[in-house]
Amino acid sequence: MAAAVPSKDKSSYASHTVDGMPTCSWRTRTFAMTAMNEDPDLAQALAARQQLEEVWSANPTGPETKRLQKEEERPENNFPSKFHRSSQKGQGSQGKGQWDAWSQHKWGDNDMTSTPDYGTQALIRSMTKLVLRQEEELNRLRIDTSWMIFLDNQPDGLVPVLQTTAEKWQQQYEANKVDTSLRVILFLAMVKEVASRLGGFLEQEAHVARAAAVGWTSPGDTALSPMWNYQQWNPETRQVERSSRAPLKHQDALQHLETLLARAGSPNTITRFKAARRLEGDHAAAVVPFMLSLSLRSESAALCHAALTALDNNACLKYAALRLRPERGARSALAKEVEEHYLQLSYTDWQRRSRQWQKRA
């Protein structure tokens, strides 16, 4: 099975074959490579997808991959550096486009540039500092409770599984037969599918050999007990590398998944499992990110936390077209926008931070 990117625009995501095995088109790869320059998570996910293709495909990367890499460097392939929303989005009565148009018509230049009175200035200063301070506190909590999950968007990936599960849950909900939240049902469905695929890994001798070839596994005590390597992203070389963490035994990885299946459904354990975009229809994005959060105050949450910590950044999840990493606690894009707007005010009492920071040798 080879990974494929479903898309409504077949010209942008056309496919070709290499010895009968479908792969992504050079245009798709070029677009993704350009976009991932500003998104390390996307870069890691695409690197994982390439390795996944090598494991699942009978034809690992070779001359064809080198040809695609050369095509990615073509000067005419200057695609946008970021993914943009569809032009049809936000056209409703409360869409951003109409709000911008309304503000431009209703407010004159004089009104927009007028300086508020001292009380309003003081209020804006205090509210800005309070909001950003609260953001920092929440980020500290997210480091201990939250993870980011990245699913490869492909026909044989996990996104279709979650779509089907969500549709069935909706039908049960409408029939008043639901006693478990959708976030729990989706998470358990995802973990169950990962456990099923990983459980059949050793039965696929070709997959076992290719997983070792791409650096996912290391030899264990026996042929039936391979070790799954932990990996990390090197921002300097822009390559996925093996980390210094001791490899995870295959049976231990399965046990951690069983722990999640047994404990994640307990009350007040999963507080959030949410996709960054709707699980409806086809997605043009190569990767669908999910946000996962656990509670702080239950035995089940503690056991799930330990299991997720053991699995994060481990290559065993890549076999199921999934990547897991802990929340980094970075300031959100909206918080950065608030800070930037505040710095541009004439009455701000902040100074722009110096960005001339160099890594210690």
mmCIF file of C-alpha atoms in Angstrom, residues 12-343:
data_model
loop_
_atom_site.group_PDB
_atom_site.id
_atom_site.type_symbol
_atom_site.label_atom_id
_atom_site.label_comp_id
_atom_site.label_asym_id
_atom_site.label_seq_id
_atom_site.Cartn_x
_atom_site.Cartn_y
_atom_site.Cartn_z
ATOM 1 C CA SER A 12 -2.411 19.776 -8.161
ATOM 2 C CA TYR A 13 -2.285 16.305 -6.646
ATOM 3 C CA ALA A 14 -1.908 14.104 -9.683
ATOM 4 C CA SER A 15 -0.154 10.811 -9.151
ATOM 5 C CA HIS A 16 2.302 8.762 -11.129
ATOM 6 C CA THR A 17 3.627 5.265 -10.639
ATOM 7 C CA VAL A 18 7.063 3.806 -10.089
ATOM 8 C CA ASP A 19 7.169 0.132 -11.030
ATOM 9 C CA GLY A 20 3.428 0.032 -10.557
ATOM 10 C CA MET A 21 3.500 1.710 -7.137
ATOM 11 C CA PRO A 22 1.691 5.079 -6.856
ATOM 12 C CA THR A 23 3.516 7.992 -5.296
ATOM 13 C CA CYS A 24 2.867 11.693 -4.809
ATOM 14 C CA SER A 25 3.384 13.978 -7.791
ATOM 15 C CA TRP A 26 6.391 16.274 -7.962
ATOM 16 C CA ARG A 27 4.071 19.279 -7.850
ATOM 17 C CA THR A 28 2.552 18.106 -4.570
ATOM 18 C CA ARG A 29 5.972 17.463 -3.111
ATOM 19 C CA THR A 30 7.258 20.847 -4.268
ATOM 20 C CA PHE A 31 4.283 22.670 -2.765
ATOM 21 C CA ALA A 32 4.681 20.784 0.501
ATOM 22 C CA MET A 33 8.436 21.320 0.661
ATOM 23 C CA THR A 34 7.992 25.053 0.130
ATOM 24 C CA ALA A 35 5.299 25.293 2.794
ATOM 25 C CA MET A 36 7.154 23.222 5.374
ATOM 26 C CA ASN A 37 10.065 25.677 5.416
ATOM 27 C CA GLU A 38 7.969 27.719 7.831
ATOM 28 C CA ASP A 39 6.322 24.761 9.620
ATOM 29 C CA PRO A 40 8.663 22.261 11.333
ATOM 30 C CA ASP A 41 5.713 20.046 12.275
ATOM 31 C CA LEU A 42 4.700 19.726 8.637
ATOM 32 C CA ALA A 43 8.308 19.063 7.668
ATOM 33 C CA GLN A 44 8.568 16.231 10.172
ATOM 34 C CA ALA A 45 5.238 14.814 9.081
ATOM 35 C CA LEU A 46 6.247 14.799 5.416
ATOM 36 C CA ALA A 47 9.551 13.169 6.284
ATOM 37 C CA ALA A 48 7.621 10.519 8.191
ATOM 38 C CA ARG A 49 5.323 10.012 5.205
ATOM 39 C CA GLN A 50 8.297 9.436 2.918
ATOM 40 C CA GLN A 51 9.605 6.800 5.305
ATOM 41 C CA LEU A 52 6.126 5.264 5.519
ATOM 42 C CA GLU A 53 6.058 4.950 1.733
ATOM 43 C CA GLU A 54 9.385 3.153 1.867
ATOM 44 C CA VAL A 55 8.055 0.706 4.455
ATOM 45 C CA TRP A 56 4.698 0.000 2.799
ATOM 46 C CA SER A 57 5.890 0.219 -0.799
ATOM 47 C CA ALA A 58 7.760 -2.577 -2.544
ATOM 48 C CA ASN A 59 9.988 0.005 -4.210
ATOM 49 C CA PRO A 60 11.937 2.134 -1.681
ATOM 50 C CA THR A 61 13.275 5.530 -2.562
ATOM 51 C CA GLY A 62 15.914 5.453 -5.226
ATOM 52 C CA PRO A 63 16.554 7.216 -8.541
ATOM 53 C CA GLU A 64 12.924 8.307 -8.718
ATOM 54 C CA THR A 65 13.195 10.116 -5.386
ATOM 55 C CA LYS A 66 16.349 11.878 -6.515
ATOM 56 C CA ARG A 67 14.562 12.975 -9.677
ATOM 57 C CA LEU A 68 11.685 14.368 -7.640
ATOM 58 C CA GLN A 69 14.104 16.238 -5.390
ATOM 59 C CA LYS A 70 15.669 17.872 -8.430
ATOM 60 C CA GLU A 71 12.258 18.837 -9.741
ATOM 61 C CA GLU A 72 11.434 20.398 -6.380
ATOM 62 C CA GLU A 73 14.306 22.826 -6.945
ATOM 63 C CA ARG A 74 12.959 24.080 -10.272
ATOM 64 C CA PRO A 75 12.704 27.886 -10.220
ATOM 65 C CA GLU A 76 9.282 27.822 -11.885
ATOM 66 C CA ASN A 77 7.813 25.925 -8.950
ATOM 67 C CA ASN A 78 7.484 28.960 -6.700
ATOM 68 C CA PHE A 79 4.332 28.040 -4.857
ATOM 69 C CA PRO A 80 3.113 30.107 -1.887
ATOM 70 C CA SER A 81 5.086 29.597 1.318
ATOM 71 C CA LYS A 82 1.921 29.008 3.354
ATOM 72 C CA PHE A 83 -1.369 27.241 2.861
ATOM 73 C CA HIS A 84 -4.191 29.715 2.298
ATOM 74 C CA ARG A 85 -7.843 29.339 3.109
ATOM 75 C CA SER A 86 -10.288 28.853 0.311
ATOM 76 C CA SER A 87 -11.620 32.028 -1.245
ATOM 77 C CA GLN A 88 -15.129 30.760 -0.537
ATOM 78 C CA LYS A 89 -14.539 30.666 3.184
ATOM 79 C CA GLY A 90 -15.747 33.449 5.413
ATOM 80 C CA GLN A 91 -18.292 34.787 2.895
ATOM 81 C CA GLY A 92 -21.256 34.433 5.258
ATOM 82 C CA SER A 93 -23.010 37.180 7.118
ATOM 83 C CA GLN A 94 -20.391 37.058 9.857
ATOM 84 C CA GLY A 95 -17.387 36.173 7.737
ATOM 85 C CA LYS A 96 -14.104 37.948 8.077
ATOM 86 C CA GLY A 97 -14.285 39.383 4.558
ATOM 87 C CA GLN A 98 -17.578 41.147 5.186
ATOM 88 C CA TRP A 99 -16.417 42.340 8.587
ATOM 89 C CA ASP A 100 -13.364 43.943 6.979
ATOM 90 C CA ALA A 101 -15.526 45.523 4.300
ATOM 91 C CA TRP A 102 -17.981 46.810 6.914
ATOM 92 C CA SER A 103 -15.204 48.298 9.010
ATOM 93 C CA GLN A 104 -13.711 50.057 6.016
ATOM 94 C CA HIS A 105 -17.038 51.607 5.092
ATOM 95 C CA LYS A 106 -18.300 52.477 8.536
ATOM 96 C CA TRP A 107 -15.138 53.921 9.964
ATOM 97 C CA GLY A 108 -13.340 56.841 8.454
ATOM 98 C CA ASP A 109 -9.622 57.384 8.530
ATOM 99 C CA ASN A 110 -9.985 60.045 11.192
ATOM 100 C CA ASP A 111 -11.891 57.693 13.492
ATOM 101 C CA MET A 112 -9.410 54.874 13.008
ATOM 102 C CA THR A 113 -6.387 57.045 13.771
ATOM 103 C CA SER A 114 -7.837 59.027 16.657
ATOM 104 C CA THR A 115 -6.172 58.465 20.034
ATOM 105 C CA PRO A 116 -8.475 57.197 22.804
ATOM 106 C CA ASP A 117 -8.694 59.018 26.109
ATOM 107 C CA TYR A 118 -6.348 58.220 28.984
ATOM 108 C CA GLY A 119 -8.791 55.848 30.695
ATOM 109 C CA THR A 120 -9.255 53.778 27.547
ATOM 110 C CA GLN A 121 -5.504 53.665 26.992
ATOM 111 C CA ALA A 122 -4.964 52.426 30.535
ATOM 112 C CA LEU A 123 -7.668 49.793 30.081
ATOM 113 C CA ILE A 124 -6.132 48.523 26.826
ATOM 114 C CA ARG A 125 -2.689 48.338 28.423
ATOM 115 C CA SER A 126 -3.988 46.405 31.425
ATOM 116 C CA MET A 127 -6.141 44.030 29.384
ATOM 117 C CA THR A 128 -3.319 43.274 26.955
ATOM 118 C CA LYS A 129 -0.908 42.425 29.759
ATOM 119 C CA LEU A 130 -3.527 40.361 31.573
ATOM 120 C CA VAL A 131 -4.442 38.354 28.468
ATOM 121 C CA LEU A 132 -0.820 37.600 27.579
ATOM 122 C CA ARG A 133 0.009 36.713 31.181
ATOM 123 C CA GLN A 134 -2.916 34.305 31.235
ATOM 124 C CA GLU A 135 -1.700 32.813 27.952
ATOM 125 C CA GLU A 136 1.688 32.105 29.531
ATOM 126 C CA GLU A 137 0.074 30.402 32.524
ATOM 127 C CA LEU A 138 -2.079 28.232 30.283
ATOM 128 C CA ASN A 139 0.962 27.301 28.209
ATOM 129 C CA ARG A 140 2.692 26.001 31.329
ATOM 130 C CA LEU A 141 -0.280 23.750 32.000
ATOM 131 C CA ARG A 142 -0.420 22.543 28.400
ATOM 132 C CA ILE A 143 3.136 21.237 28.634
ATOM 133 C CA ASP A 144 1.993 18.780 31.326
ATOM 134 C CA THR A 145 -1.408 17.899 29.928
ATOM 135 C CA SER A 146 -1.438 18.228 26.146
ATOM 136 C CA TRP A 147 -0.059 16.635 22.981
ATOM 137 C CA MET A 148 -0.228 17.293 19.271
ATOM 138 C CA ILE A 149 -1.130 14.388 17.000
ATOM 139 C CA PHE A 150 -0.464 14.525 13.250
ATOM 140 C CA LEU A 151 -2.312 12.119 10.963
ATOM 141 C CA ASP A 152 -1.228 11.544 7.375
ATOM 142 C CA ASN A 153 -4.214 12.264 5.163
ATOM 143 C CA GLN A 154 -4.317 9.242 2.885
ATOM 144 C CA PRO A 155 -6.962 6.654 1.914
ATOM 145 C CA ASP A 156 -5.404 3.927 4.070
ATOM 146 C CA GLY A 157 -4.635 6.294 6.946
ATOM 147 C CA LEU A 158 -6.531 7.032 10.140
ATOM 148 C CA VAL A 159 -8.504 10.063 8.961
ATOM 149 C CA PRO A 160 -11.129 7.939 7.130
ATOM 150 C CA VAL A 161 -11.431 5.781 10.260
ATOM 151 C CA LEU A 162 -12.200 8.832 12.377
ATOM 152 C CA GLN A 163 -14.612 10.185 9.787
ATOM 153 C CA THR A 164 -16.585 6.947 9.789
ATOM 154 C CA THR A 165 -16.553 6.807 13.586
ATOM 155 C CA ALA A 166 -17.819 10.378 13.859
ATOM 156 C CA GLU A 167 -20.658 9.661 11.427
ATOM 157 C CA LYS A 168 -21.740 6.576 13.382
ATOM 158 C CA TRP A 169 -21.615 8.520 16.647
ATOM 159 C CA GLN A 170 -23.789 11.238 15.126
ATOM 160 C CA GLN A 171 -26.386 8.664 14.118
ATOM 161 C CA GLN A 172 -26.384 7.186 17.614
ATOM 162 C CA TYR A 173 -26.606 10.644 19.136
ATOM 163 C CA GLU A 174 -29.660 11.516 17.078
ATOM 164 C CA ALA A 175 -31.242 8.262 18.250
ATOM 165 C CA ASN A 176 -30.506 9.159 21.906
ATOM 166 C CA LYS A 177 -28.239 6.123 22.275
ATOM 167 C CA VAL A 178 -25.038 7.975 23.213
ATOM 168 C CA ASP A 179 -23.543 7.913 26.698
ATOM 169 C CA THR A 180 -19.931 8.767 25.793
ATOM 170 C CA SER A 181 -18.585 12.010 24.373
ATOM 171 C CA LEU A 182 -17.386 12.160 20.788
ATOM 172 C CA ARG A 183 -13.841 13.110 21.786
ATOM 173 C CA VAL A 184 -13.480 9.889 23.805
ATOM 174 C CA ILE A 185 -15.012 7.732 21.076
ATOM 175 C CA LEU A 186 -12.708 9.197 18.421
ATOM 176 C CA PHE A 187 -9.586 8.823 20.536
ATOM 177 C CA LEU A 188 -10.378 5.211 21.389
ATOM 178 C CA ALA A 189 -11.115 4.445 17.732
ATOM 179 C CA MET A 190 -7.760 5.899 16.728
ATOM 180 C CA VAL A 191 -5.816 3.984 19.393
ATOM 181 C CA LYS A 192 -7.635 0.744 18.582
ATOM 182 C CA GLU A 193 -6.721 1.044 14.905
ATOM 183 C CA VAL A 194 -3.089 1.844 15.726
ATOM 184 C CA ALA A 195 -2.907 -1.167 18.062
ATOM 185 C CA SER A 196 -4.414 -3.399 15.375
ATOM 186 C CA ARG A 197 -1.926 -2.315 12.725
ATOM 187 C CA LEU A 198 1.057 -2.476 15.036
ATOM 188 C CA GLY A 199 -0.070 -5.877 16.307
ATOM 189 C CA GLY A 200 0.165 -7.283 12.783
ATOM 190 C CA PHE A 201 3.547 -5.711 12.068
ATOM 191 C CA LEU A 202 5.632 -8.821 12.782
ATOM 192 C CA GLU A 203 3.525 -10.862 10.376
ATOM 193 C CA GLN A 204 4.689 -8.680 7.481
ATOM 194 C CA GLU A 205 8.296 -9.736 6.911
ATOM 195 C CA ALA A 206 8.803 -7.207 4.135
ATOM 196 C CA HIS A 207 7.546 -4.403 6.372
ATOM 197 C CA VAL A 208 9.843 -5.515 9.191
ATOM 198 C CA ALA A 209 12.857 -5.410 6.884
ATOM 199 C CA ARG A 210 12.027 -2.024 5.422
ATOM 200 C CA ALA A 211 11.237 -0.511 8.835
ATOM 201 C CA ALA A 212 14.766 -1.404 9.871
ATOM 202 C CA ALA A 213 16.127 0.006 6.610
ATOM 203 C CA VAL A 214 14.586 3.447 7.165
ATOM 204 C CA GLY A 215 15.743 3.577 10.784
ATOM 205 C CA TRP A 216 12.455 2.970 12.550
ATOM 206 C CA THR A 217 13.589 -0.178 14.343
ATOM 207 C CA SER A 218 16.721 -1.684 15.839
ATOM 208 C CA PRO A 219 17.456 -5.377 16.474
ATOM 209 C CA GLY A 220 16.041 -6.742 19.721
ATOM 210 C CA ASP A 221 16.820 -9.848 21.733
ATOM 211 C CA THR A 222 15.074 -11.970 19.116
ATOM 212 C CA ALA A 223 13.653 -11.493 15.641
ATOM 213 C CA LEU A 224 10.172 -11.313 17.172
ATOM 214 C CA SER A 225 11.085 -8.500 19.547
ATOM 215 C CA PRO A 226 12.391 -5.527 17.544
ATOM 216 C CA MET A 227 13.071 -2.211 19.237
ATOM 217 C CA TRP A 228 11.301 0.915 18.017
ATOM 218 C CA ASN A 229 13.590 3.949 17.878
ATOM 219 C CA TYR A 230 12.763 7.418 19.119
ATOM 220 C CA GLN A 231 13.340 10.165 16.572
ATOM 221 C CA GLN A 232 13.797 13.911 16.641
ATOM 222 C CA TRP A 233 13.879 16.746 14.138
ATOM 223 C CA ASN A 234 17.188 18.466 13.405
ATOM 224 C CA PRO A 235 16.367 22.054 12.335
ATOM 225 C CA GLU A 236 19.867 22.622 10.972
ATOM 226 C CA THR A 237 19.984 19.653 8.613
ATOM 227 C CA ARG A 238 16.179 19.564 8.244
ATOM 228 C CA GLN A 239 16.273 15.817 8.696
ATOM 229 C CA VAL A 240 14.667 13.351 11.086
ATOM 230 C CA GLU A 241 17.348 11.782 13.249
ATOM 231 C CA ARG A 242 17.441 9.082 15.877
ATOM 232 C CA SER A 243 17.313 10.574 19.359
ATOM 233 C CA SER A 244 19.320 9.535 22.403
ATOM 234 C CA ARG A 245 16.308 7.951 24.149
ATOM 235 C CA ALA A 246 16.591 4.207 24.629
ATOM 236 C CA PRO A 247 14.494 2.317 22.053
ATOM 237 C CA LEU A 248 11.066 0.973 22.981
ATOM 238 C CA LYS A 249 10.399 -2.758 22.851
ATOM 239 C CA HIS A 250 7.686 -3.837 20.448
ATOM 240 C CA GLN A 251 5.709 -5.588 23.188
ATOM 241 C CA ASP A 252 6.017 -2.545 25.458
ATOM 242 C CA ALA A 253 4.602 -0.333 22.715
ATOM 243 C CA LEU A 254 1.600 -2.653 22.397
ATOM 244 C CA GLN A 255 1.165 -2.613 26.171
ATOM 245 C CA HIS A 256 1.089 1.191 26.252
ATOM 246 C CA LEU A 257 -1.612 1.161 23.591
ATOM 247 C CA GLU A 258 -3.601 -1.360 25.642
ATOM 248 C CA THR A 259 -3.306 0.950 28.650
ATOM 249 C CA LEU A 260 -4.777 3.793 26.634
ATOM 250 C CA LEU A 261 -7.632 1.591 25.438
ATOM 251 C CA ALA A 262 -8.396 0.446 28.976
ATOM 252 C CA ARG A 263 -8.083 3.808 30.742
ATOM 253 C CA ALA A 264 -8.816 6.635 28.309
ATOM 254 C CA GLY A 265 -12.540 5.956 28.456
ATOM 255 C CA SER A 266 -12.687 6.578 32.204
ATOM 256 C CA PRO A 267 -14.667 9.660 33.281
ATOM 257 C CA ASN A 268 -12.797 12.977 33.313
ATOM 258 C CA THR A 269 -9.670 11.542 31.706
ATOM 259 C CA ILE A 270 -9.665 13.041 28.212
ATOM 260 C CA THR A 271 -10.616 16.700 28.359
ATOM 261 C CA ARG A 272 -9.949 17.461 24.697
ATOM 262 C CA PHE A 273 -9.453 15.531 21.478
ATOM 263 C CA LYS A 274 -10.143 17.898 18.667
ATOM 264 C CA ALA A 275 -9.160 18.207 15.037
ATOM 265 C CA ALA A 276 -7.830 21.502 13.771
ATOM 266 C CA ARG A 277 -10.285 21.203 10.871
ATOM 267 C CA ARG A 278 -13.597 19.452 10.334
ATOM 268 C CA LEU A 279 -13.641 15.744 9.564
ATOM 269 C CA GLU A 280 -16.045 16.238 6.690
ATOM 270 C CA GLY A 281 -15.420 15.561 3.019
ATOM 271 C CA ASP A 282 -12.019 15.370 1.371
ATOM 272 C CA HIS A 283 -9.042 17.280 2.696
ATOM 273 C CA ALA A 284 -6.400 18.809 0.467
ATOM 274 C CA ALA A 285 -3.983 19.103 3.394
ATOM 275 C CA ALA A 286 -1.340 16.402 3.565
ATOM 276 C CA VAL A 287 -1.513 16.281 7.364
ATOM 277 C CA VAL A 288 -4.484 16.649 9.727
ATOM 278 C CA PRO A 289 -3.436 17.836 13.214
ATOM 279 C CA PHE A 290 -5.320 16.902 16.368
ATOM 280 C CA MET A 291 -5.069 18.405 19.843
ATOM 281 C CA LEU A 292 -5.188 16.041 22.827
ATOM 282 C CA SER A 293 -5.454 17.024 26.496
ATOM 283 C CA LEU A 294 -5.708 14.959 29.675
ATOM 284 C CA SER A 295 -7.024 15.719 33.118
ATOM 285 C CA LEU A 296 -4.647 16.334 36.013
ATOM 286 C CA ARG A 297 -6.597 14.663 38.802
ATOM 287 C CA SER A 298 -7.286 10.979 38.239
ATOM 288 C CA GLU A 299 -5.422 7.691 38.318
ATOM 289 C CA SER A 300 -6.515 6.891 34.775
ATOM 290 C CA ALA A 301 -5.179 10.219 33.530
ATOM 291 C CA ALA A 302 -1.827 9.521 35.186
ATOM 292 C CA LEU A 303 -1.588 6.106 33.528
ATOM 293 C CA CYS A 304 -2.556 7.548 30.148
ATOM 294 C CA HIS A 305 0.006 10.309 30.616
ATOM 295 C CA ALA A 306 2.740 7.734 31.222
ATOM 296 C CA ALA A 307 1.684 5.735 28.157
ATOM 297 C CA LEU A 308 1.596 8.788 25.895
ATOM 298 C CA THR A 309 4.964 9.961 27.207
ATOM 299 C CA ALA A 310 6.442 6.572 26.305
ATOM 300 C CA LEU A 311 4.957 6.727 22.804
ATOM 301 C CA ASP A 312 5.623 10.347 21.875
ATOM 302 C CA ASN A 313 8.185 10.797 19.114
ATOM 303 C CA ASN A 314 8.493 7.018 18.775
ATOM 304 C CA ALA A 315 8.677 5.507 15.308
ATOM 305 C CA CYS A 316 6.162 2.754 16.113
ATOM 306 C CA LEU A 317 3.325 5.232 15.552
ATOM 307 C CA LYS A 318 4.668 6.156 12.134
ATOM 308 C CA TYR A 319 3.831 2.653 10.974
ATOM 309 C CA ALA A 320 0.186 3.681 11.346
ATOM 310 C CA ALA A 321 0.775 7.052 9.612
ATOM 311 C CA LEU A 322 0.668 8.955 12.894
ATOM 312 C CA ARG A 323 3.090 11.155 14.811
ATOM 313 C CA LEU A 324 2.749 12.246 18.431
ATOM 314 C CA ARG A 325 4.629 14.974 20.259
ATOM 315 C CA PRO A 326 4.035 16.790 23.557
ATOM 316 C CA GLU A 327 2.744 20.339 23.574
ATOM 317 C CA ARG A 328 5.648 22.784 23.490
ATOM 318 C CA GLY A 329 3.971 25.606 25.343
ATOM 319 C CA ALA A 330 4.705 28.124 22.618
ATOM 320 C CA ARG A 331 2.681 31.312 22.442
ATOM 321 C CA SER A 332 -0.302 30.969 20.142
ATOM 322 C CA ALA A 333 -0.607 32.863 16.871
ATOM 323 C CA LEU A 334 -3.475 34.910 18.281
ATOM 324 C CA ALA A 335 -1.438 35.919 21.331
ATOM 325 C CA LYS A 336 1.427 36.973 19.057
ATOM 326 C CA GLU A 337 -1.025 39.034 17.054
ATOM 327 C CA VAL A 338 -2.285 40.762 20.211
ATOM 328 C CA GLU A 339 1.279 41.598 21.234
ATOM 329 C CA GLU A 340 2.149 42.888 17.767
ATOM 330 C CA HIS A 341 -0.905 45.149 17.645
ATOM 331 C CA TYR A 342 -0.109 46.488 21.095
ATOM 332 C CA LEU A 343 3.481 47.264 20.103
#
